[in-house]
C-alpha cells in the first residue's frame, strides 16, 4: 500500500531564517506531487505541483520554492521566511489519470 | 466571486442524527468531486469520490452531486462522536491532469454524545 511521509511535524522558525520541508511517498512510482498551505480561515491553497523529477509548476508567486530531486521526494524551501509563511503545510500525491489526491500528515510551521 | 462556497459552521448535532454537509460552486467545468475528513492537526483523509452527477454510497456516507444546480452534498447516517471533524469538499476539472484541487474552506462538525 502507498504511504506518504512529511517531516518535521512541527517547526518554529525566526523571521529571515531558511526553510526545508520534506515529503516522501512509498509504494507507487512516478506520482504527481503537490504542496498545499492551509491557513486558518483560508482553506487549502495549492502552492506547487510536479509531474516528474525536476518538473515543478508554481500556482502563486511567493517566498517559497519547490524541488523534486527524486521520483518520490518533494521538497519545499525558502531562503528567508516571512511572518506570512506561517501555516499548515500539506504534501499530497496522485496517480496520473486520476483526480483523487492523498495527503500526508502535514507540517505545522510557525514563523516568529 | 469565490469558486467553492462551504458553510464553516460549527454544525452541532446529537449522536445518531443524519448530517447533511453541502458545497456550492460556480465553475461549470468541474467534473470530479471529493469529500475529505480532517481531524484537528492532521492531514485530510479522502472519504468519497464521485464523477459527474448522481449519488454514491459507502457505508454510512452518501455523496450527491447535482451539476445543474452546481451543488454537492455529503450525508452521514447514524452519526457518531468519532465523526466530529472538519469536512472539506474538493473539485477538479480534469481527471487525468496534474492540476491541484479546488477546496471549500471546510465545515466543522460536532457530534454530541
mmCIF file of C-alpha atoms in Angstrom:
data_model
loop_
_atom_site.group_PDB
_atom_site.id
_atom_site.type_symbol
_atom_site.label_atom_id
_atom_site.label_comp_id
_atom_site.label_asym_id
_atom_site.label_seq_id
_atom_site.Cartn_x
_atom_site.Cartn_y
_atom_site.Cartn_z
ATOM 1 C CA UNK A 1 0.000 0.000 0.000
ATOM 2 C CA UNK A 2 1.029 3.605 -0.512
ATOM 3 C CA UNK A 3 2.330 5.766 2.307
ATOM 4 C CA UNK A 4 3.244 9.427 2.422
ATOM 5 C CA UNK A 5 5.590 10.924 4.998
ATOM 6 C CA UNK A 6 6.300 14.518 5.928
ATOM 7 C CA UNK A 7 8.850 15.961 8.306
ATOM 8 C CA UNK A 8 9.259 17.668 10.530
ATOM 9 C CA UNK A 9 5.790 17.537 12.096
ATOM 10 C CA UNK A 10 6.209 20.886 13.832
ATOM 11 C CA UNK A 11 8.640 23.724 13.246
ATOM 12 C CA UNK A 12 9.166 27.118 14.864
ATOM 13 C CA UNK A 13 11.490 29.421 12.952
ATOM 14 C CA UNK A 14 12.535 33.082 13.259
ATOM 15 C CA UNK A 15 11.770 35.574 10.507
ATOM 16 C CA UNK A 16 14.535 35.615 7.913
ATOM 17 C CA UNK A 17 15.690 32.047 8.534
ATOM 18 C CA UNK A 18 15.746 29.368 5.798
ATOM 19 C CA UNK A 19 13.243 26.549 5.472
ATOM 20 C CA UNK A 20 13.316 22.992 4.178
ATOM 21 C CA UNK A 21 10.314 20.679 4.419
ATOM 22 C CA UNK A 22 10.481 17.190 3.024
ATOM 23 C CA UNK A 23 7.862 14.823 1.676
ATOM 24 C CA UNK A 24 8.370 11.245 0.514
ATOM 25 C CA UNK A 25 5.942 8.734 -0.955
ATOM 26 C CA UNK A 26 6.275 4.950 -0.756
ATOM 27 C CA UNK A 27 4.536 2.222 -2.690
ATOM 28 C CA UNK A 28 3.977 3.970 -6.002
ATOM 29 C CA UNK A 29 6.045 5.102 -8.963
ATOM 30 C CA UNK A 30 6.010 8.396 -10.847
ATOM 31 C CA UNK A 31 3.314 10.031 -8.739
ATOM 32 C CA UNK A 32 2.110 13.580 -9.228
ATOM 33 C CA UNK A 33 3.168 15.505 -6.134
ATOM 34 C CA UNK A 34 1.682 18.641 -4.579
ATOM 35 C CA UNK A 35 2.394 21.188 -1.859
ATOM 36 C CA UNK A 36 -0.555 22.962 -0.249
ATOM 37 C CA UNK A 37 -0.715 25.511 2.540
ATOM 38 C CA UNK A 38 -3.660 25.632 4.921
ATOM 39 C CA UNK A 39 -4.067 28.858 6.846
ATOM 40 C CA UNK A 40 -6.756 29.470 9.435
ATOM 41 C CA UNK A 41 -9.981 30.603 7.780
ATOM 42 C CA UNK A 42 -8.492 30.456 4.300
ATOM 43 C CA UNK A 43 -8.773 26.838 3.211
ATOM 44 C CA UNK A 44 -6.179 24.881 1.264
ATOM 45 C CA UNK A 45 -4.090 26.798 -1.227
ATOM 46 C CA UNK A 46 -2.120 24.944 -3.893
ATOM 47 C CA UNK A 47 1.496 26.143 -3.930
ATOM 48 C CA UNK A 48 3.362 23.799 -6.280
ATOM 49 C CA UNK A 49 2.822 20.625 -8.231
ATOM 50 C CA UNK A 50 5.153 18.258 -10.029
ATOM 51 C CA UNK A 51 4.556 15.594 -12.657
ATOM 52 C CA UNK A 52 8.132 14.268 -12.639
ATOM 53 C CA UNK A 53 11.716 14.682 -11.481
ATOM 54 C CA UNK A 54 12.855 18.268 -11.919
ATOM 55 C CA UNK A 55 9.433 19.393 -13.217
ATOM 56 C CA UNK A 56 7.845 21.997 -10.956
ATOM 57 C CA UNK A 57 4.841 24.221 -11.592
ATOM 58 C CA UNK A 58 4.050 27.134 -9.306
ATOM 59 C CA UNK A 59 0.498 28.288 -8.727
ATOM 60 C CA UNK A 60 1.143 31.519 -6.836
ATOM 61 C CA UNK A 61 4.078 33.918 -6.605
ATOM 62 C CA UNK A 62 5.573 33.739 -3.144
ATOM 63 C CA UNK A 63 8.583 33.456 -0.942
ATOM 64 C CA UNK A 64 8.779 29.697 -1.408
ATOM 65 C CA UNK A 65 10.271 27.277 -3.927
ATOM 66 C CA UNK A 66 9.965 23.551 -4.512
ATOM 67 C CA UNK A 67 12.225 20.855 -5.899
ATOM 68 C CA UNK A 68 11.845 17.204 -6.823
ATOM 69 C CA UNK A 69 15.289 15.602 -6.774
ATOM 70 C CA UNK A 70 13.962 12.024 -6.838
ATOM 71 C CA UNK A 71 10.814 10.385 -8.171
ATOM 72 C CA UNK A 72 9.143 10.096 -4.782
ATOM 73 C CA UNK A 73 10.688 13.054 -2.952
ATOM 74 C CA UNK A 74 9.325 16.579 -2.900
ATOM 75 C CA UNK A 75 10.970 19.439 -1.021
ATOM 76 C CA UNK A 76 9.588 22.853 -0.087
ATOM 77 C CA UNK A 77 12.143 25.558 0.629
ATOM 78 C CA UNK A 78 12.607 29.191 1.441
ATOM 79 C CA UNK A 79 15.753 31.296 1.706
ATOM 80 C CA UNK A 80 14.206 33.816 4.120
ATOM 81 C CA UNK A 81 10.964 33.163 5.961
ATOM 82 C CA UNK A 82 8.309 35.829 6.427
ATOM 83 C CA UNK A 83 5.681 36.021 9.164
ATOM 84 C CA UNK A 84 3.058 35.342 6.493
ATOM 85 C CA UNK A 85 4.659 31.957 5.748
ATOM 86 C CA UNK A 86 3.199 30.536 8.954
ATOM 87 C CA UNK A 87 0.644 27.803 8.367
ATOM 88 C CA UNK A 88 -0.006 24.102 7.998
ATOM 89 C CA UNK A 89 1.880 22.670 5.006
ATOM 90 C CA UNK A 90 0.493 19.590 3.360
ATOM 91 C CA UNK A 91 2.056 17.335 0.773
ATOM 92 C CA UNK A 92 -0.183 15.201 -1.425
ATOM 93 C CA UNK A 93 0.196 12.679 -4.221
ATOM 94 C CA UNK A 94 -1.954 11.347 -7.017
ATOM 95 C CA UNK A 95 -1.650 8.785 -9.773
ATOM 96 C CA UNK A 96 -1.616 10.115 -13.313
ATOM 97 C CA UNK A 97 -5.058 9.745 -14.879
ATOM 98 C CA UNK A 98 -6.975 10.196 -11.635
ATOM 99 C CA UNK A 99 -8.273 13.271 -9.824
ATOM 100 C CA UNK A 100 -8.084 11.965 -6.276
ATOM 101 C CA UNK A 101 -5.222 13.179 -4.115
ATOM 102 C CA UNK A 102 -3.925 11.649 -0.905
ATOM 103 C CA UNK A 103 -2.468 13.812 1.800
ATOM 104 C CA UNK A 104 0.381 13.448 4.232
ATOM 105 C CA UNK A 105 0.196 14.251 7.955
ATOM 106 C CA UNK A 106 1.351 17.842 7.460
ATOM 107 C CA UNK A 107 3.962 20.187 8.961
ATOM 108 C CA UNK A 108 2.847 22.995 11.227
ATOM 109 C CA UNK A 109 5.162 25.989 10.682
ATOM 110 C CA UNK A 110 5.208 28.988 12.971
ATOM 111 C CA UNK A 111 7.356 31.946 11.988
ATOM 112 C CA UNK A 112 8.091 34.338 14.858
ATOM 113 C CA UNK B 1 -16.604 35.540 -6.726
ATOM 114 C CA UNK B 2 -15.369 32.562 -4.743
ATOM 115 C CA UNK B 3 -15.191 29.310 -6.674
ATOM 116 C CA UNK B 4 -16.361 26.978 -3.917
ATOM 117 C CA UNK B 5 -18.594 28.017 -1.038
ATOM 118 C CA UNK B 6 -18.918 25.973 2.120
ATOM 119 C CA UNK B 7 -20.516 26.974 5.406
ATOM 120 C CA UNK B 8 -17.753 26.902 8.047
ATOM 121 C CA UNK B 9 -20.127 26.014 10.900
ATOM 122 C CA UNK B 10 -19.724 24.802 13.523
ATOM 123 C CA UNK B 11 -22.567 22.383 12.922
ATOM 124 C CA UNK B 12 -23.546 20.610 16.144
ATOM 125 C CA UNK B 13 -25.907 17.605 16.104
ATOM 126 C CA UNK B 14 -26.779 14.822 18.576
ATOM 127 C CA UNK B 15 -25.342 11.343 18.155
ATOM 128 C CA UNK B 16 -27.376 9.193 15.796
ATOM 129 C CA UNK B 17 -28.690 12.103 13.725
ATOM 130 C CA UNK B 18 -28.386 12.365 9.948
ATOM 131 C CA UNK B 19 -25.892 15.028 8.968
ATOM 132 C CA UNK B 20 -26.037 16.988 5.732
ATOM 133 C CA UNK B 21 -22.964 18.887 4.545
ATOM 134 C CA UNK B 22 -23.032 20.995 1.390
ATOM 135 C CA UNK B 23 -20.938 22.936 -1.077
ATOM 136 C CA UNK B 24 -21.858 25.182 -3.961
ATOM 137 C CA UNK B 25 -19.577 26.107 -6.822
ATOM 138 C CA UNK B 26 -19.525 28.466 -9.768
ATOM 139 C CA UNK B 27 -17.219 26.732 -12.276
ATOM 140 C CA UNK B 28 -19.368 24.590 -14.567
ATOM 141 C CA UNK B 29 -16.236 22.798 -15.815
ATOM 142 C CA UNK B 30 -15.809 20.910 -12.532
ATOM 143 C CA UNK B 31 -16.441 17.211 -13.140
ATOM 144 C CA UNK B 32 -14.700 15.400 -10.269
ATOM 145 C CA UNK B 33 -15.912 15.861 -6.731
ATOM 146 C CA UNK B 34 -14.393 14.690 -3.490
ATOM 147 C CA UNK B 35 -15.076 14.881 0.216
ATOM 148 C CA UNK B 36 -12.258 14.837 2.743
ATOM 149 C CA UNK B 37 -12.394 14.500 6.513
ATOM 150 C CA UNK B 38 -9.787 16.335 8.545
ATOM 151 C CA UNK B 39 -9.243 15.820 12.250
ATOM 152 C CA UNK B 40 -7.583 18.600 14.212
ATOM 153 C CA UNK B 41 -3.874 18.982 13.347
ATOM 154 C CA UNK B 42 -3.985 16.079 10.875
ATOM 155 C CA UNK B 43 -3.876 15.822 7.104
ATOM 156 C CA UNK B 44 -7.154 15.490 5.152
ATOM 157 C CA UNK B 45 -8.371 11.934 4.562
ATOM 158 C CA UNK B 46 -10.284 11.046 1.400
ATOM 159 C CA UNK B 47 -13.832 9.914 2.201
ATOM 160 C CA UNK B 48 -15.755 9.917 -1.058
ATOM 161 C CA UNK B 49 -15.078 10.456 -4.758
ATOM 162 C CA UNK B 50 -17.707 10.958 -7.450
ATOM 163 C CA UNK B 51 -17.597 11.790 -11.112
ATOM 164 C CA UNK B 52 -20.258 13.980 -12.755
ATOM 165 C CA UNK B 53 -23.804 13.906 -11.360
ATOM 166 C CA UNK B 54 -25.525 11.288 -9.229
ATOM 167 C CA UNK B 55 -25.230 9.533 -5.886
ATOM 168 C CA UNK B 56 -22.586 7.294 -4.385
ATOM 169 C CA UNK B 57 -22.936 5.365 -1.142
ATOM 170 C CA UNK B 58 -20.240 3.913 1.084
ATOM 171 C CA UNK B 59 -21.367 2.581 4.426
ATOM 172 C CA UNK B 60 -22.869 5.433 6.460
ATOM 173 C CA UNK B 61 -21.751 8.030 3.899
ATOM 174 C CA UNK B 62 -23.601 9.158 0.766
ATOM 175 C CA UNK B 63 -22.223 11.713 -1.682
ATOM 176 C CA UNK B 64 -24.599 13.507 -4.010
ATOM 177 C CA UNK B 65 -23.765 15.736 -6.978
ATOM 178 C CA UNK B 66 -26.215 17.997 -8.807
ATOM 179 C CA UNK B 67 -24.277 19.617 -11.636
ATOM 180 C CA UNK B 68 -27.313 21.502 -12.949
ATOM 181 C CA UNK B 69 -27.536 23.350 -9.635
ATOM 182 C CA UNK B 70 -23.759 23.348 -9.032
ATOM 183 C CA UNK B 71 -24.379 21.792 -5.632
ATOM 184 C CA UNK B 72 -22.836 18.814 -3.869
ATOM 185 C CA UNK B 73 -23.758 17.154 -0.587
ATOM 186 C CA UNK B 74 -22.384 14.627 1.859
ATOM 187 C CA UNK B 75 -24.834 12.768 4.099
ATOM 188 C CA UNK B 76 -23.736 10.919 7.217
ATOM 189 C CA UNK B 77 -26.222 8.453 8.700
ATOM 190 C CA UNK B 78 -26.199 7.290 12.314
ATOM 191 C CA UNK B 79 -23.605 9.923 13.191
ATOM 192 C CA UNK B 80 -21.016 9.030 15.826
ATOM 193 C CA UNK B 81 -18.835 11.199 18.089
ATOM 194 C CA UNK B 82 -15.850 9.943 16.073
ATOM 195 C CA UNK B 83 -17.341 11.734 13.043
ATOM 196 C CA UNK B 84 -16.546 15.063 14.733
ATOM 197 C CA UNK B 85 -14.061 16.724 12.371
ATOM 198 C CA UNK B 86 -13.807 19.307 9.623
ATOM 199 C CA UNK B 87 -15.232 18.174 6.283
ATOM 200 C CA UNK B 88 -13.737 19.628 3.112
ATOM 201 C CA UNK B 89 -15.252 19.431 -0.326
ATOM 202 C CA UNK B 90 -12.873 19.468 -3.287
ATOM 203 C CA UNK B 91 -13.321 19.651 -7.037
ATOM 204 C CA UNK B 92 -11.361 19.301 -10.234
ATOM 205 C CA UNK B 93 -11.968 19.987 -13.898
ATOM 206 C CA UNK B 94 -9.612 17.341 -15.152
ATOM 207 C CA UNK B 95 -9.309 13.760 -14.030
ATOM 208 C CA UNK B 96 -6.109 12.890 -15.745
ATOM 209 C CA UNK B 97 -4.112 16.047 -15.333
ATOM 210 C CA UNK B 98 -1.840 17.210 -12.566
ATOM 211 C CA UNK B 99 -3.932 20.199 -11.565
ATOM 212 C CA UNK B 100 -4.476 20.841 -7.938
ATOM 213 C CA UNK B 101 -7.898 20.508 -6.401
ATOM 214 C CA UNK B 102 -10.096 23.499 -5.563
ATOM 215 C CA UNK B 103 -11.253 23.219 -1.976
ATOM 216 C CA UNK B 104 -14.031 24.680 0.102
ATOM 217 C CA UNK B 105 -12.917 26.134 3.424
ATOM 218 C CA UNK B 106 -14.456 23.249 5.330
ATOM 219 C CA UNK B 107 -17.379 22.708 7.714
ATOM 220 C CA UNK B 108 -16.581 21.998 11.351
ATOM 221 C CA UNK B 109 -18.899 19.203 12.523
ATOM 222 C CA UNK B 110 -19.529 18.333 16.188
ATOM 223 C CA UNK B 111 -21.432 15.184 17.138
ATOM 224 C CA UNK B 112 -22.701 15.435 20.703
ATOM 225 C CA UNK B 113 -22.716 12.122 22.667
#
